[in-house]
XYZ file of C-alpha atoms in Angstrom:
612
model
C -133.834 64.199 11.424
C -134.589 67.564 12.667
C -132.896 70.009 15.370
C -129.509 67.892 15.085
C -127.668 70.803 16.075
C -129.728 72.509 18.748
C -128.521 73.558 22.152
C -128.438 70.568 24.309
C -130.638 70.085 27.332
C -129.233 68.909 30.617
C -130.313 67.931 33.970
C -127.553 67.910 36.699
C -125.042 67.870 33.851
C -126.352 64.841 32.265
C -127.476 64.861 28.636
C -129.087 61.382 28.277
C -131.755 59.464 30.424
C -129.146 56.647 30.630
C -126.521 58.884 32.338
C -129.240 60.508 34.430
C -130.335 57.386 35.644
C -126.986 56.305 36.623
C -126.416 59.607 38.487
C -129.668 59.163 40.390
C -128.845 55.466 41.231
C -125.591 56.778 42.620
C -127.323 59.505 44.720
C -130.656 57.852 45.694
C -129.785 54.166 45.649
C -131.678 53.106 48.780
C -134.670 55.161 48.450
C -137.971 53.795 46.995
C -138.213 54.579 43.235
C -141.774 52.939 42.778
C -144.241 50.543 44.253
C -146.447 47.882 42.608
C -149.292 45.761 44.310
C -148.578 42.069 44.682
C -151.516 39.993 45.976
C -153.344 43.167 47.516
C -150.046 44.417 49.289
C -147.854 47.423 48.066
C -144.424 46.238 47.366
C -141.678 48.685 47.214
C -138.481 48.597 44.797
C -135.617 50.846 45.449
C -133.316 52.917 42.851
C -130.910 49.854 43.376
C -133.356 47.255 42.609
C -134.488 49.375 39.546
C -130.751 49.737 38.430
C -129.927 45.875 39.034
C -132.886 44.823 36.606
C -132.346 47.583 34.206
C -128.792 46.692 33.802
C -129.613 43.048 33.343
C -132.177 43.974 30.480
C -129.533 46.248 28.955
C -126.776 43.530 29.008
C -129.133 40.920 27.858
C -130.209 42.983 24.819
C -126.403 43.408 24.121
C -125.935 39.789 24.471
C -128.429 39.189 21.747
C -126.770 41.475 19.463
C -128.623 44.576 19.532
C -126.651 47.540 18.641
C -127.255 51.435 19.194
C -130.474 52.659 17.606
C -132.135 49.168 17.376
C -135.843 49.071 18.417
C -137.244 47.279 21.572
C -140.955 47.086 21.605
C -143.122 46.907 24.874
C -146.732 45.387 24.713
C -147.847 45.392 28.332
C -149.918 47.349 30.723
C -148.143 49.460 33.187
C -145.895 47.608 35.567
C -142.438 47.398 36.973
C -141.152 45.153 34.034
C -142.169 47.961 31.652
C -140.036 50.501 33.332
C -137.275 47.833 33.719
C -137.256 47.182 29.925
C -137.728 50.734 29.165
C -134.444 52.052 30.954
C -132.606 48.906 30.268
C -133.134 49.607 26.429
C -132.005 53.167 27.171
C -128.754 52.048 28.898
C -127.992 49.700 25.946
C -128.554 52.712 23.373
C -131.580 51.304 22.028
C -134.934 52.855 21.086
C -138.160 51.992 22.923
C -141.340 51.534 21.133
C -144.333 51.427 23.617
C -147.504 49.726 22.178
C -150.923 50.184 23.533
C -152.055 46.914 25.001
C -155.477 47.386 23.335
C -154.145 47.082 19.940
C -155.162 44.223 17.784
C -152.882 42.087 15.784
C -153.022 44.102 12.464
C -152.273 47.287 14.495
C -149.332 45.689 16.102
C -148.164 44.413 12.890
C -147.987 47.930 11.306
C -145.907 49.368 14.461
C -143.452 46.406 14.736
C -142.790 46.438 10.859
C -142.563 50.220 10.389
C -140.164 50.418 13.340
C -138.239 47.444 12.619
C -138.374 46.147 16.147
C -135.908 43.675 16.960
C -136.921 42.660 20.279
C -140.535 42.581 21.701
C -141.548 42.171 25.420
C -145.249 41.206 25.980
C -147.093 41.036 29.059
C -148.808 37.588 28.869
C -150.374 34.938 26.921
C -153.233 37.015 25.473
C -150.629 39.547 24.003
C -148.508 36.706 22.641
C -151.328 35.402 20.793
C -151.517 38.614 18.895
C -147.736 38.339 17.867
C -148.091 34.849 16.740
C -150.723 35.632 14.649
C -148.561 37.893 12.526
C -145.158 36.476 12.976
C -144.557 35.780 9.389
C -144.724 39.354 8.713
C -141.813 39.887 11.282
C -138.655 38.299 9.876
C -136.351 40.819 11.610
C -137.646 40.091 15.056
C -135.079 38.094 17.273
C -136.802 37.426 20.226
C -140.217 37.753 22.114
C -139.966 37.718 25.977
C -142.965 37.255 28.025
C -143.486 38.880 31.393
C -146.109 36.476 32.898
C -145.434 32.988 31.880
C -148.304 31.597 33.582
C -150.635 29.690 30.967
C -147.424 28.786 29.024
C -146.007 25.923 30.967
C -145.071 23.292 28.341
C -145.215 25.982 25.394
C -142.001 25.811 23.013
C -141.167 28.089 20.510
C -137.645 29.320 19.288
C -138.888 32.830 19.136
C -140.522 33.097 22.551
C -138.996 33.044 25.985
C -139.868 33.949 29.610
C -138.496 37.564 30.678
C -136.508 35.747 33.271
C -134.029 34.336 30.482
C -133.324 37.920 29.370
C -132.236 38.935 32.930
C -130.187 35.707 33.194
C -128.441 36.387 29.908
C -127.674 39.839 30.848
C -126.217 38.780 34.117
C -123.849 36.471 32.267
C -122.964 39.307 29.899
C -122.253 41.593 32.587
C -119.911 39.189 34.321
C -118.058 38.439 31.095
C -117.749 42.118 30.100
C -118.223 44.434 32.979
C -116.948 47.559 31.254
C -119.317 47.173 28.389
C -122.618 48.609 29.838
C -121.069 51.802 31.080
C -118.997 52.322 27.949
C -122.484 52.160 26.057
C -123.958 54.575 28.493
C -121.010 57.009 27.996
C -121.481 56.697 24.141
C -124.915 58.321 24.273
C -125.679 61.790 22.819
C -128.644 64.536 23.571
C -129.670 64.233 20.098
C -129.944 60.405 20.079
C -133.447 59.028 19.504
C -134.721 57.343 22.811
C -138.429 56.731 22.083
C -140.785 56.113 19.117
C -144.435 57.393 19.810
C -146.821 56.321 17.329
C -149.849 58.636 16.810
C -153.500 57.333 16.992
C -153.791 57.061 13.317
C -157.626 58.080 13.237
C -157.064 59.599 9.799
C -154.586 57.246 8.245
C -151.698 54.662 9.459
C -150.186 55.649 12.766
C -146.883 57.759 12.284
C -143.871 57.204 14.476
C -142.683 60.161 16.216
C -139.036 60.191 16.881
C -138.457 61.463 20.398
C -134.902 62.319 21.497
C -133.141 62.478 24.791
C -133.104 66.295 24.606
C -136.993 66.194 24.067
C -137.358 63.994 27.154
C -134.912 65.838 29.450
C -136.716 69.176 28.696
C -140.064 67.570 29.200
C -138.885 66.212 32.580
C -138.087 69.543 34.020
C -141.540 70.718 33.215
C -141.107 74.283 34.158
C -142.245 77.255 34.982
C -142.040 76.889 38.549
C -140.211 74.579 38.337
C -142.562 71.785 39.195
C -142.907 71.655 43.103
C -141.950 67.950 42.960
C -139.499 66.092 45.185
C -138.361 62.588 46.529
C -141.056 62.509 49.034
C -143.925 63.014 46.616
C -146.123 60.175 45.490
C -147.733 59.737 42.013
C -150.236 57.319 40.848
C -149.379 55.808 37.178
C -152.455 54.743 35.380
C -152.368 55.953 31.601
C -150.466 53.601 29.410
C -146.774 54.345 29.618
C -146.516 54.321 25.816
C -148.855 57.545 25.872
C -146.486 60.659 25.705
C -148.270 62.625 28.612
C -147.801 59.670 31.029
C -144.302 58.849 30.009
C -143.228 62.587 30.400
C -144.884 63.086 33.582
C -144.597 59.760 35.425
C -141.250 58.643 33.967
C -140.079 61.989 33.761
C -140.761 63.368 37.322
C -139.358 60.098 38.695
C -135.940 60.551 36.915
C -135.869 64.393 37.286
C -137.190 64.863 40.898
C -137.347 61.380 42.453
C -140.980 61.440 42.698
C -142.093 57.880 43.777
C -144.323 56.088 41.251
C -147.265 53.604 42.242
C -148.564 51.573 39.437
C -152.389 51.202 39.383
C -153.634 47.758 39.548
C -155.811 48.331 36.482
C -157.629 51.111 34.385
C -160.804 50.031 36.443
C -159.002 50.675 39.820
C -157.643 54.202 39.112
C -160.261 55.926 41.391
C -160.029 53.244 44.138
C -156.171 53.199 43.943
C -156.189 57.207 44.364
C -158.552 56.884 47.441
C -156.180 54.190 48.844
C -152.849 56.107 48.326
C -153.915 59.868 48.628
C -150.886 60.707 46.277
C -149.336 64.294 46.807
C -148.971 64.792 43.130
C -152.038 64.010 40.655
C -151.790 64.044 36.824
C -155.249 63.213 35.411
C -156.865 63.509 32.091
C -160.127 65.404 31.949
C -162.389 62.183 32.152
C -160.886 61.428 35.706
C -161.436 65.019 37.034
C -164.996 64.540 35.779
C -165.585 61.302 37.419
C -164.475 63.119 40.611
C -167.001 65.916 40.153
C -169.661 63.209 39.233
C -168.952 61.202 42.320
C -169.451 64.111 44.535
C -172.868 65.111 42.907
C -173.920 61.654 43.261
C -173.160 61.380 46.863
C -174.818 64.849 47.580
C -178.098 63.547 46.125
C -178.047 60.438 48.620
C -176.867 62.925 51.476
C -179.412 63.786 54.245
C -181.255 67.151 54.083
C -178.596 68.461 56.795
C -175.673 67.026 54.732
C -176.963 68.635 51.584
C -177.541 71.988 53.248
C -174.018 71.842 54.789
C -172.365 71.302 51.227
C -174.444 73.964 49.568
C -173.339 76.378 52.291
C -169.653 75.289 52.036
C -169.700 75.525 48.221
C -171.189 79.003 48.460
C -168.357 80.206 50.403
C -165.723 78.418 48.364
C -167.101 79.883 45.361
C -166.995 83.322 46.716
C -163.479 82.850 47.522
C -162.667 81.560 44.259
C -164.211 84.460 42.574
C -161.766 86.715 44.637
C -158.595 84.628 43.537
C -159.905 84.659 39.805
C -160.216 88.370 39.982
C -156.736 88.874 41.441
C -158.321 90.149 44.786
C -157.112 89.686 48.145
C -159.646 87.264 49.937
C -161.264 89.183 52.836
C -160.343 87.848 56.180
C -163.742 87.103 57.152
C -164.485 85.149 54.236
C -161.138 83.199 54.471
C -162.239 82.174 57.991
C -165.656 80.924 56.721
C -163.629 78.943 53.921
C -161.577 77.367 56.500
C -164.527 76.445 58.696
C -166.041 74.960 55.531
C -163.051 72.996 54.810
C -163.047 71.357 58.388
C -166.703 70.445 58.306
C -167.154 69.528 54.508
C -164.298 69.919 51.913
C -161.687 67.836 53.847
C -164.097 64.983 53.832
C -164.571 65.207 50.099
C -160.823 65.520 49.538
C -160.324 62.289 51.669
C -163.046 60.476 49.802
C -161.412 61.501 46.351
C -158.016 60.748 47.604
C -156.884 64.254 47.217
C -156.436 65.181 50.794
C -152.642 65.261 50.455
C -152.388 66.601 47.024
C -150.304 69.999 46.581
C -149.832 69.867 42.853
C -152.526 68.760 40.427
C -152.180 68.804 36.609
C -154.674 68.181 33.831
C -153.667 67.509 30.256
C -153.875 65.128 27.180
C -157.477 66.860 26.264
C -159.289 69.990 27.002
C -160.957 70.489 30.219
C -164.074 72.590 31.078
C -163.306 75.804 32.772
C -166.600 75.241 34.846
C -165.047 72.076 36.242
C -161.798 73.820 37.183
C -163.787 76.539 38.944
C -165.715 73.913 40.842
C -162.439 72.297 42.137
C -161.145 75.939 43.048
C -164.267 76.269 45.228
C -162.991 73.013 47.135
C -159.593 74.681 47.620
C -158.009 72.511 44.811
C -156.220 74.461 42.209
C -155.647 72.308 38.768
C -152.903 73.488 36.466
C -153.369 72.691 33.015
C -150.545 71.656 30.318
C -150.758 71.999 26.782
C -148.623 69.916 24.202
C -148.669 67.082 21.718
C -146.509 64.019 21.026
C -144.652 66.200 18.564
C -143.781 68.981 21.014
C -143.976 67.446 24.646
C -145.399 70.188 26.775
C -145.351 73.660 25.402
C -147.228 75.636 27.969
C -148.494 75.362 31.393
C -150.810 77.436 33.634
C -149.621 78.206 37.077
C -151.448 77.476 40.353
C -150.487 81.081 41.704
C -152.109 82.656 38.406
C -155.578 80.643 37.957
C -157.172 81.428 34.927
C -159.812 78.574 33.870
C -159.896 78.400 30.088
C -156.251 79.026 29.730
C -153.515 76.591 29.157
C -150.884 78.901 30.721
C -147.643 80.428 29.466
C -144.973 78.791 27.375
C -142.371 77.116 29.076
C -138.748 78.394 29.405
C -136.913 78.049 25.965
C -140.301 77.309 24.043
C -141.609 79.754 21.575
C -145.338 79.969 20.800
C -146.866 82.138 18.256
C -150.273 82.052 16.113
C -149.842 81.355 12.334
C -152.421 81.598 9.487
C -155.918 81.033 10.740
C -154.559 81.452 14.264
C -153.006 78.049 14.223
C -150.554 77.349 17.127
C -147.092 77.232 16.144
C -144.252 75.888 18.424
C -140.502 75.992 18.384
C -137.801 74.848 20.892
C -135.849 72.104 22.597
C -139.233 70.250 23.066
C -139.692 69.376 19.324
C -139.595 65.895 18.152
C -136.971 64.949 15.532
C -139.571 64.000 12.667
C -141.608 61.004 11.647
C -139.930 57.663 11.312
C -139.659 56.661 7.583
C -141.930 59.729 6.657
C -139.958 62.585 5.586
C -142.936 63.939 3.493
C -145.103 64.134 6.739
C -142.360 65.694 8.678
C -141.896 68.502 6.104
C -145.526 69.189 6.197
C -145.612 69.377 10.155
C -142.502 71.306 10.849
C -141.731 74.305 8.574
C -138.781 76.580 8.917
C -138.188 75.210 12.515
C -142.025 75.743 13.536
C -144.082 72.821 14.618
C -147.692 73.372 12.949
C -149.856 71.959 15.813
C -153.174 71.911 13.883
C -154.524 73.599 16.874
C -156.395 77.048 16.936
C -155.514 79.589 19.575
C -156.020 82.965 21.170
C -154.016 85.053 23.392
C -155.761 85.978 26.618
C -155.398 89.511 28.121
C -152.748 88.429 30.824
C -150.452 86.871 28.028
C -151.487 83.252 28.412
C -152.748 81.048 25.685
C -156.306 79.587 25.149
C -157.256 76.657 22.902
C -160.122 77.124 20.736
C -160.165 74.044 18.909
C -158.350 71.693 16.656
C -158.157 73.461 13.156
C -159.724 70.501 11.282
C -162.769 70.320 13.751
C -163.853 73.888 13.163
C -167.452 73.599 12.099
C -168.638 76.015 9.400
C -172.329 75.964 9.395
C -174.465 76.305 6.253
C -175.112 79.823 7.208
C -171.269 80.453 7.243
C -171.092 80.694 10.829
C -167.725 79.423 12.191
C -168.142 77.155 15.543
C -165.777 75.891 17.860
C -167.481 72.492 19.055
C -165.019 71.889 21.996
C -166.425 74.766 23.908
C -169.967 73.403 24.128
C -168.801 69.638 24.261
C -167.006 70.859 27.447
C -169.987 72.388 28.799
C -171.925 69.199 28.274
C -169.484 67.079 29.805
C -169.593 69.236 32.962
C -172.917 67.320 33.388
C -172.689 64.456 35.899
C -174.746 62.387 33.336
C -172.706 63.033 30.228
C -169.527 61.208 29.781
C -168.586 62.419 26.234
C -170.180 64.396 23.450
C -169.471 64.865 19.694
C -170.862 68.042 18.207
C -171.786 67.751 14.131
C -172.908 70.139 11.894
C -170.367 71.057 9.223
C -172.065 72.395 6.137
C -175.539 71.604 7.947
C -178.259 74.072 8.912
C -177.904 73.465 12.769
C -175.958 71.582 15.316
C -176.504 68.183 16.426
C -174.695 66.096 18.904
C -173.917 62.340 19.757
C -173.846 61.669 23.575
C -172.396 59.057 25.478
C -174.083 58.821 29.105
C -172.216 58.427 32.322
C -173.133 54.763 33.226
C -172.836 55.020 36.908
C -174.567 58.224 37.319
C -177.429 57.360 34.971
C -178.157 54.085 36.359
C -178.176 55.493 39.713
C -180.666 57.978 38.727
C -182.829 55.476 37.000
C -182.788 53.365 40.221
C -183.677 56.278 42.358
C -186.545 57.265 40.251
C -187.762 53.625 39.647
C -187.097 53.576 35.860
C -186.901 49.912 34.503
C -183.983 48.930 32.492
C -181.887 45.620 31.819
C -178.755 46.818 30.217
C -176.834 49.675 28.933
C -178.638 49.713 25.704
C -182.256 49.485 27.443
C -180.938 52.331 29.835
C -180.094 54.509 26.749
C -183.613 53.818 25.161
C -185.829 54.802 28.227
C -187.700 58.090 27.361
C -186.996 59.090 30.919
C -183.288 59.022 30.298
C -183.527 60.878 26.933
C -185.487 63.647 28.700
C -182.829 63.727 31.544
C -180.071 64.226 28.883
C -182.394 66.762 27.075
C -182.544 68.888 30.328
C -178.765 68.688 30.527
C -178.280 69.864 26.873
C -180.611 72.583 27.386
C -178.657 73.711 30.393
C -175.545 73.763 28.486
C -177.194 75.561 25.508
C -177.765 78.562 27.788
C -174.218 79.621 27.527
C -174.103 80.041 23.962
C -175.585 81.815 21.055
C -178.651 80.393 19.268
C -176.433 79.397 16.244
C -173.842 77.604 18.525
C -176.554 75.752 20.280
C -177.289 71.988 19.857
C -180.896 71.524 18.331
C -181.126 67.747 18.830
C -178.919 64.756 19.912
C -178.863 61.066 19.922
C -177.235 58.697 22.587
C -174.584 56.278 21.633
C -176.221 53.078 23.127
C -173.002 50.924 23.401
C -170.860 51.213 26.256
C -167.373 52.293 25.308
C -164.134 51.898 26.919
C -160.583 52.677 26.058
C -160.293 49.400 24.239
C -162.861 50.273 21.704
C -161.786 51.824 18.307
C -164.025 54.762 19.213
C -162.064 55.842 22.144
C -158.584 57.222 22.490
C -156.163 55.899 25.527
C -157.052 59.086 27.346
C -160.633 58.117 27.255
C -162.315 60.453 24.913
C -164.238 59.865 21.785
C -162.473 59.982 18.293
C -164.409 62.572 16.541
C -163.950 61.596 12.739
C -163.974 57.850 13.863
C -167.355 58.359 15.607
C -168.897 60.682 12.819
C -168.187 58.010 10.280
C -169.303 54.998 12.283
C -172.683 56.527 13.479
C -173.334 58.337 10.215
C -176.791 56.730 9.930
C -177.745 58.066 13.412
C -176.254 61.518 12.342
C -178.405 61.487 9.279
C -181.464 60.466 11.173
C -181.028 63.749 13.374
C -181.325 65.751 10.115
C -184.227 64.023 8.468
C -186.303 64.451 11.528
C -187.495 67.901 12.740
C -184.980 69.314 15.239
């Protein structure tokens, strides 16, 4: 493993998650740690509740015979049991392997076999079926615990038990050996592996990144401010907790700062839950920020003429104010007064509608975001910070709300070094680095060279010393004419359109650029209904010439900001409605470039056979 002798990272003197958790329970026992909806009502769980269940899990794992370093896998949507099992495994000295609930049986097989998981916790009967399909390939799996036993009454299998049995076994073990659990906690070390996070595997089998307690404790502080977070803050958790960004921000901020977590009911209810909760802290992937923008655009198209005039006036005022802030100039008193009036009359209602009326810290991460979108939010009075990192290095840089610079991902966090290597590849070094790939020393050696993580991203330093991400090194397009094009810049410009959900630009070794586009279903359907455009389903909607023309206008508008060689000459619509459960999409709701290009190769070839 890498960096075994690196300087330890501590929070309040604690060098592991388990020790920090024990410290937090002692300090915050009666405070609310998180909330989850139960039959439509938000139910609160205190740090003492959290501790009781986590200790039951930990003791149950020890009673089963698990030892330090053994792997416990979790296959479930976000819920209270996920965090009980996660922390319980840490208390027992085990390693947590979170699995995306959208994974199919054969994907699950690879992760469980590669990690040599000893215990698996699944959400329900649907997830259990995947395990039973591959059970003959899992000889080292001791037990499968099911969170939701509904639908399994009368089911008997020596491998499978309801999770209540784990809690009960743990309670018996704690009574028999009351000192064992704290001894296990005390035995933990900063460099111990806490988590296995598997990469998406779009170019091969997923690799398991070994994540230490040191890495997670460093990520939990998420300086440079440090983060303006505290125990009175509310956060909505909605991305899979097996995703590095969600784990670091949600679980990390809860443990480091006492931020209260609220589990979204499902991926479909994220926007509704945000409006319902109005959290004070919002971490979102670009797709969510894009949905906010699209929602407002749609509402304005439905507003009365007086409402549209009011919005246009307010937005013009907000834009002028944002221009002063971006230029580092003091906002004139008269302009600030007009903005405050615009906020009272217009922006406050928009913020309440989006669930952002109480938010004082907003962060975007896990994918690039359009600078135009960040400027739009600034006009509303909402400053979004942007973080940059990878599974292999956690968060490496973060922009500051007091130094807005859309297009920049900010400055290196304290203790983290960032430099540009060959071909301007971003290299990272510091306590935030992972400890290597599980069972894959060759890949580790290629990724970390002389202590520097080779990220595969191309960057550039901006005038203020902040970092700008140009693109993935492997995604840079070299046209037939020899021109280097960074596709993400135009893709982000396209996604700023309320009618475009995602876009993949194609053109490597070709004479011009083309694009595969996924439309925004809600907004395009609304447009079709408002203009009496007939359609029956998503596929027929994409086929309508009026819709193709609508998207053509959006492409033309985005093209205006780029040189002719960087512009898209032709496009096609992906006429299948994709979700995070589809192979084409990542858990952060963006299209997988290489996968999409291969799957829709015939569509791409068609764009180059026909005149642009």
